[in-house]
mmCIF file of C-alpha atoms in Angstrom:
data_model
loop_
_atom_site.group_PDB
_atom_site.id
_atom_site.type_symbol
_atom_site.label_atom_id
_atom_site.label_comp_id
_atom_site.label_asym_id
_atom_site.label_seq_id
_atom_site.Cartn_x
_atom_site.Cartn_y
_atom_site.Cartn_z
ATOM 1 C CA MET A 1 -1.208 3.303 -40.456
ATOM 2 C CA ALA A 2 -2.055 4.075 -36.833
ATOM 3 C CA ASN A 3 -2.461 7.316 -35.755
ATOM 4 C CA PHE A 4 0.500 8.797 -33.642
ATOM 5 C CA LYS A 5 -1.907 10.481 -30.837
ATOM 6 C CA ALA A 6 -2.240 6.748 -30.422
ATOM 7 C CA ILE A 7 1.278 5.840 -29.243
ATOM 8 C CA CYS A 8 1.883 9.215 -26.870
ATOM 9 C CA ARG A 9 0.620 10.435 -24.326
ATOM 10 C CA ASP A 10 -0.342 14.291 -23.782
ATOM 11 C CA PRO A 11 0.613 15.110 -20.659
ATOM 12 C CA THR A 12 -2.159 17.952 -20.391
ATOM 13 C CA ALA A 13 -5.171 15.621 -21.383
ATOM 14 C CA GLN A 14 -6.710 14.725 -17.901
ATOM 15 C CA ASN A 15 -7.653 18.562 -16.184
ATOM 16 C CA PRO A 16 -5.880 20.721 -18.055
ATOM 17 C CA PRO A 17 -4.639 24.034 -16.688
ATOM 18 C CA ASN A 18 -6.913 27.474 -17.488
ATOM 19 C CA VAL A 19 -3.508 29.252 -17.954
ATOM 20 C CA SER A 20 -5.049 32.668 -18.817
ATOM 21 C CA SER A 21 -6.658 32.152 -15.198
ATOM 22 C CA SER A 22 -4.070 31.007 -12.893
ATOM 23 C CA GLY A 23 -2.281 34.986 -13.197
ATOM 24 C CA SER A 24 1.028 32.423 -12.183
ATOM 25 C CA GLY A 25 3.188 33.487 -15.053
ATOM 26 C CA GLY A 26 7.316 33.003 -15.420
ATOM 27 C CA VAL A 27 10.338 32.719 -17.876
ATOM 28 C CA CYS A 28 10.174 31.712 -21.420
ATOM 29 C CA MET A 29 13.618 31.298 -22.807
ATOM 30 C CA MET A 30 13.463 30.885 -26.696
ATOM 31 C CA ARG A 31 16.532 30.114 -28.961
ATOM 32 C CA ASN A 32 17.385 33.058 -31.478
ATOM 33 C CA THR A 33 18.025 30.422 -34.262
ATOM 34 C CA TRP A 34 14.754 29.327 -34.173
ATOM 35 C CA ARG A 35 12.626 32.402 -34.297
ATOM 36 C CA ASP A 36 14.764 33.989 -37.017
ATOM 37 C CA GLU A 37 12.952 30.936 -38.685
ATOM 38 C CA GLN A 38 9.576 31.346 -37.994
ATOM 39 C CA HIS A 39 7.427 33.311 -39.789
ATOM 40 C CA PRO A 40 7.381 37.206 -37.670
ATOM 41 C CA SER A 41 3.605 37.052 -37.405
ATOM 42 C CA PHE A 42 3.862 33.707 -35.695
ATOM 43 C CA ILE A 43 7.134 35.480 -33.482
ATOM 44 C CA ASN A 44 3.727 38.173 -32.814
ATOM 45 C CA PHE A 45 1.605 35.758 -31.721
ATOM 46 C CA ILE A 46 4.059 33.743 -29.191
ATOM 47 C CA SER A 47 5.327 37.127 -27.750
ATOM 48 C CA SER A 48 0.825 38.088 -27.716
ATOM 49 C CA PHE A 49 0.433 34.582 -25.235
ATOM 50 C CA LEU A 50 3.643 35.108 -23.236
ATOM 51 C CA LYS A 51 2.564 38.658 -22.111
ATOM 52 C CA ALA A 52 -0.975 38.017 -21.784
ATOM 53 C CA ASN A 53 -0.194 34.855 -18.975
ATOM 54 C CA SER A 54 1.951 36.993 -17.533
ATOM 55 C CA PHE A 55 4.778 35.200 -18.412
ATOM 56 C CA ARG A 56 8.414 37.343 -19.829
ATOM 57 C CA LEU A 57 10.024 36.318 -22.591
ATOM 58 C CA ASN A 58 13.884 36.303 -23.097
ATOM 59 C CA PHE A 59 15.527 35.004 -26.875
ATOM 60 C CA VAL A 60 18.654 33.130 -25.998
ATOM 61 C CA PRO A 61 20.789 30.932 -27.399
ATOM 62 C CA ILE A 62 20.336 27.671 -26.012
ATOM 63 C CA ALA A 63 20.543 24.063 -27.040
ATOM 64 C CA PRO A 64 16.167 23.192 -27.010
ATOM 65 C CA ASP A 65 14.103 25.304 -28.786
ATOM 66 C CA PHE A 66 12.789 26.534 -25.206
ATOM 67 C CA ILE A 67 12.659 27.584 -22.087
ATOM 68 C CA PHE A 68 10.171 27.203 -19.299
ATOM 69 C CA ASN A 69 11.139 28.468 -15.616
ATOM 70 C CA CYS A 70 7.717 27.863 -14.149
ATOM 71 C CA GLY A 71 7.943 27.860 -10.216
ATOM 72 C CA GLY A 72 11.396 27.442 -10.257
ATOM 73 C CA LEU A 73 10.934 24.119 -12.480
ATOM 74 C CA SER A 74 12.697 24.307 -15.874
ATOM 75 C CA VAL A 75 10.815 22.072 -18.465
ATOM 76 C CA ALA A 76 12.264 22.182 -21.578
ATOM 77 C CA PHE A 77 10.558 21.637 -24.986
ATOM 78 C CA VAL A 78 11.742 21.224 -29.052
ATOM 79 C CA PHE A 79 9.394 22.065 -31.660
ATOM 80 C CA VAL A 80 8.960 20.698 -34.567
ATOM 81 C CA THR A 81 6.356 23.707 -36.829
ATOM 82 C CA ASN A 82 7.206 21.976 -40.185
ATOM 83 C CA TRP A 83 7.976 18.151 -40.662
ATOM 84 C CA ASP A 84 9.940 17.017 -42.613
ATOM 85 C CA GLY A 85 9.456 13.507 -43.368
ATOM 86 C CA ASN A 86 12.810 13.115 -45.934
ATOM 87 C CA ASN A 87 14.624 15.056 -43.196
ATOM 88 C CA TYR A 88 14.125 13.740 -39.988
ATOM 89 C CA LEU A 89 17.248 12.111 -38.859
ATOM 90 C CA PRO A 90 18.692 15.653 -37.897
ATOM 91 C CA THR A 91 15.356 15.891 -35.586
ATOM 92 C CA PHE A 92 15.552 12.644 -33.427
ATOM 93 C CA SER A 93 19.410 12.721 -33.610
ATOM 94 C CA ARG A 94 18.941 16.425 -31.362
ATOM 95 C CA VAL A 95 16.244 15.054 -29.043
ATOM 96 C CA LYS A 96 18.289 12.132 -28.515
ATOM 97 C CA LYS A 97 21.233 14.520 -27.448
ATOM 98 C CA LEU A 98 18.674 16.672 -25.527
ATOM 99 C CA LYS A 99 16.923 14.126 -23.772
ATOM 100 C CA GLU A 100 20.758 13.466 -21.447
ATOM 101 C CA GLN A 101 20.629 16.912 -21.217
ATOM 102 C CA PHE A 102 17.176 17.830 -19.993
ATOM 103 C CA ALA A 103 15.315 15.948 -16.819
ATOM 104 C CA HIS A 104 11.987 17.337 -18.044
ATOM 105 C CA LEU A 105 11.983 17.572 -22.010
ATOM 106 C CA TYR A 106 8.779 18.001 -24.366
ATOM 107 C CA ILE A 107 9.280 17.278 -28.586
ATOM 108 C CA VAL A 108 5.985 18.938 -29.896
ATOM 109 C CA VAL A 109 5.246 18.065 -33.279
ATOM 110 C CA THR A 110 3.416 19.797 -36.050
ATOM 111 C CA LEU A 111 0.976 16.960 -37.851
ATOM 112 C CA SER A 112 -1.049 18.967 -40.203
ATOM 113 C CA THR A 113 -2.100 16.280 -42.437
ATOM 114 C CA ARG A 114 -2.123 12.544 -42.395
ATOM 115 C CA GLU A 115 1.013 11.844 -44.647
ATOM 116 C CA GLN A 116 2.806 13.887 -42.377
ATOM 117 C CA ASN A 117 1.017 11.484 -39.098
ATOM 118 C CA ASP A 118 1.490 8.648 -41.171
ATOM 119 C CA SER A 119 5.498 9.500 -41.993
ATOM 120 C CA PHE A 120 6.815 10.392 -38.537
ATOM 121 C CA VAL A 121 4.862 7.166 -37.154
ATOM 122 C CA HIS A 122 7.285 5.115 -39.313
ATOM 123 C CA SER A 123 10.144 7.380 -38.703
ATOM 124 C CA TYR A 124 9.213 6.982 -34.788
ATOM 125 C CA PHE A 125 9.996 2.840 -34.570
ATOM 126 C CA LYS A 126 12.454 3.039 -37.257
ATOM 127 C CA LEU A 127 14.328 4.839 -35.841
ATOM 128 C CA GLY A 128 14.041 2.712 -32.432
ATOM 129 C CA MET A 129 13.151 5.893 -29.901
ATOM 130 C CA GLU A 130 11.189 4.270 -26.478
ATOM 131 C CA LEU A 131 8.208 5.400 -25.514
ATOM 132 C CA GLY A 132 7.717 8.448 -23.195
ATOM 133 C CA ARG A 133 11.592 9.297 -23.671
ATOM 134 C CA PRO A 134 10.966 11.998 -24.082
ATOM 135 C CA THR A 135 7.238 12.996 -24.841
ATOM 136 C CA PHE A 136 6.048 13.737 -28.256
ATOM 137 C CA VAL A 137 2.827 16.238 -28.883
ATOM 138 C CA PRO A 138 1.159 15.791 -31.607
ATOM 139 C CA VAL A 139 -0.262 18.984 -32.753
ATOM 140 C CA GLN A 140 -2.762 20.313 -35.674
ATOM 141 C CA ASP A 141 -1.019 23.694 -36.635
ATOM 142 C CA ILE A 142 1.874 25.766 -34.724
ATOM 143 C CA GLU A 143 -0.879 28.089 -32.684
ATOM 144 C CA MET A 144 -2.651 24.880 -30.550
ATOM 145 C CA GLY A 145 1.573 23.825 -30.516
ATOM 146 C CA PHE A 146 2.210 26.315 -28.617
ATOM 147 C CA GLU A 147 -0.576 26.838 -26.623
ATOM 148 C CA LYS A 148 -0.337 23.200 -25.620
ATOM 149 C CA ILE A 149 4.198 24.707 -25.000
ATOM 150 C CA VAL A 150 2.910 26.633 -22.500
ATOM 151 C CA LYS A 151 0.087 24.064 -20.853
ATOM 152 C CA ILE A 152 2.258 21.914 -20.361
ATOM 153 C CA ALA A 153 5.113 24.170 -18.305
ATOM 154 C CA HIS A 154 2.375 25.718 -16.135
ATOM 155 C CA ALA A 155 0.877 22.219 -14.888
ATOM 156 C CA HIS A 156 4.757 21.627 -13.915
ATOM 157 C CA GLY A 157 5.171 24.357 -11.975
ATOM 158 C CA VAL A 158 1.678 24.119 -10.507
ATOM 159 C CA CYS A 159 3.539 20.366 -9.669
ATOM 160 C CA LYS A 160 6.307 22.199 -8.218
ATOM 161 C CA ARG A 161 4.890 24.907 -5.984
ATOM 162 C CA GLN A 162 2.537 22.439 -4.587
ATOM 163 C CA ASP A 163 6.165 19.783 -4.076
ATOM 164 C CA VAL A 164 6.668 22.687 -2.118
ATOM 165 C CA ILE A 165 3.892 23.916 0.009
ATOM 166 C CA SER A 166 3.976 20.066 0.982
ATOM 167 C CA LYS A 167 6.983 19.843 1.913
ATOM 168 C CA LEU A 168 7.311 23.337 3.878
ATOM 169 C CA ARG A 169 3.925 22.163 5.656
ATOM 170 C CA ALA A 170 5.868 18.708 6.584
ATOM 171 C CA GLU A 171 8.687 20.858 7.978
ATOM 172 C CA ARG A 172 6.859 22.318 9.720
ATOM 173 C CA LYS A 173 4.944 19.585 11.880
ATOM 174 C CA LYS A 174 8.030 17.959 12.133
ATOM 175 C CA SER A 175 9.704 20.824 13.378
ATOM 176 C CA VAL A 176 6.516 21.238 16.164
ATOM 177 C CA GLN A 177 6.620 18.196 17.368
ATOM 178 C CA GLU A 178 9.943 18.239 17.766
ATOM 179 C CA MET A 179 10.503 20.890 19.951
ATOM 180 C CA ASP A 180 7.231 19.846 21.786
ATOM 181 C CA VAL A 181 9.234 16.548 22.254
ATOM 182 C CA PHE A 182 12.470 18.915 23.263
ATOM 183 C CA LEU A 183 9.538 21.068 26.246
ATOM 184 C CA ARG A 184 8.709 17.354 27.360
ATOM 185 C CA VAL A 185 12.398 16.485 28.135
ATOM 186 C CA ILE A 186 13.560 19.531 29.606
ATOM 187 C CA THR A 187 10.235 20.520 31.762
ATOM 188 C CA SER A 188 11.162 16.729 32.905
ATOM 189 C CA ILE A 189 14.161 18.032 35.582
ATOM 190 C CA PRO A 190 11.976 19.437 39.089
ATOM 191 C CA GLY A 191 12.386 23.097 38.989
ATOM 192 C CA ILE A 192 12.682 23.922 34.777
ATOM 193 C CA ASP A 193 10.056 25.584 33.299
ATOM 194 C CA ASN A 194 8.457 26.597 29.566
ATOM 195 C CA HIS A 195 10.304 29.552 30.169
ATOM 196 C CA ASP A 196 13.909 27.814 31.049
ATOM 197 C CA ALA A 197 13.401 25.316 28.450
ATOM 198 C CA ASN A 198 13.466 28.050 25.332
ATOM 199 C CA SER A 199 15.876 29.833 26.845
ATOM 200 C CA LEU A 200 17.679 27.017 27.161
ATOM 201 C CA ASN A 201 16.735 25.556 22.992
ATOM 202 C CA GLN A 202 16.781 28.791 22.249
ATOM 203 C CA ALA A 203 21.776 29.520 23.571
ATOM 204 C CA ILE A 204 22.202 26.166 23.650
ATOM 205 C CA GLY A 205 20.518 24.324 20.610
ATOM 206 C CA SER A 206 19.707 20.462 21.089
ATOM 207 C CA VAL A 207 18.434 18.388 24.624
ATOM 208 C CA GLU A 208 21.915 16.015 23.062
ATOM 209 C CA ALA A 209 23.829 19.559 23.594
ATOM 210 C CA ILE A 210 21.928 20.919 26.686
ATOM 211 C CA ALA A 211 23.505 17.687 28.740
ATOM 212 C CA LYS A 212 27.439 18.764 27.436
ATOM 213 C CA ALA A 213 27.098 21.836 28.394
ATOM 214 C CA SER A 214 28.495 23.042 31.472
ATOM 215 C CA LYS A 215 27.604 24.798 34.545
ATOM 216 C CA ASP A 216 29.506 28.181 33.692
ATOM 217 C CA TYR A 217 28.258 27.540 30.307
ATOM 218 C CA ILE A 218 24.445 27.549 31.094
ATOM 219 C CA LEU A 219 24.340 30.500 33.399
ATOM 220 C CA GLU A 220 26.296 32.674 30.725
ATOM 221 C CA ASN A 221 24.654 31.871 27.699
ATOM 222 C CA THR A 222 20.425 32.386 29.302
ATOM 223 C CA ASP A 223 18.937 33.742 32.356
ATOM 224 C CA LEU A 224 18.527 30.579 34.165
ATOM 225 C CA SER A 225 19.523 30.834 38.013
ATOM 226 C CA SER A 226 22.449 29.025 39.403
ATOM 227 C CA ASP A 227 20.361 26.956 41.612
ATOM 228 C CA LYS A 228 18.573 25.611 38.005
ATOM 229 C CA ALA A 229 22.096 25.635 35.999
ATOM 230 C CA GLU A 230 22.941 23.860 38.663
ATOM 231 C CA THR A 231 19.999 21.256 37.921
ATOM 232 C CA ILE A 232 20.553 21.544 34.670
ATOM 233 C CA THR A 233 24.473 19.371 35.183
ATOM 234 C CA ARG A 234 23.452 17.154 38.118
ATOM 235 C CA PHE A 235 20.084 15.632 36.368
ATOM 236 C CA PHE A 236 22.091 13.897 32.529
ATOM 237 C CA ARG A 237 25.584 13.588 35.180
ATOM 238 C CA ASP A 238 24.313 12.222 38.241
ATOM 239 C CA PRO A 239 23.124 8.804 38.190
ATOM 240 C CA LYS A 240 21.890 8.793 41.864
ATOM 241 C CA PHE A 241 20.502 12.268 40.527
ATOM 242 C CA TYR A 242 18.290 12.087 37.535
ATOM 243 C CA LEU A 243 16.740 7.669 38.711
ATOM 244 C CA SER A 244 15.437 8.964 42.222
ATOM 245 C CA PRO A 245 12.118 9.161 42.386
ATOM 246 C CA LYS A 246 11.262 12.739 41.807
ATOM 247 C CA ILE A 247 7.915 14.302 44.220
ATOM 248 C CA ASN A 248 6.489 17.693 41.598
#
């Protein structure tokens, strides 16, 4: 029977994040009933491991065994610490329900022996599970399993933060470009300088809004002179004005 590691991708296999050195942390929610099923020493290990990596642990009545929130992204986990080849249907039934509820769901399964591995592979294909939906992560012991959970959650958080930063940079670049275009358009009006353009932008807004603004509205909401307000309204409304050649 093929080893299950060969058919399921480990999300932390390439360039695994160093959780301890990141200091990013987050929030870990553990299902109450899952906690009660585990040995107290393992719960103590989890608590210590999370604390060492700046995670806050909460015990709550949730559907999956764990939900991590890192960088504003939630990642759910089912953690099977004792695989029972004679009673696997409840586990897979639960997984099928949860994958419809969580966009980021991982199933960590402890397979300590070859027999457990073979049993799991057999049941996985017997029930027609779709590879990668969700991702199953086989581990040899429970401590390794929880460390994998934290690394996966952390990796998702890092990707989320990097994505947010990239979007902010792109929005900033777009904003700068749009402001540059705005200044070019408004300062092309005879007698209007950058100060006037910034005043119009803050008080009225876009080029379209300025084009629709009346002379009185411009005077009421900016520090522009009456002559400049008149020039702006004529520029956008009088074809003889904006189509005539200008000498600066």
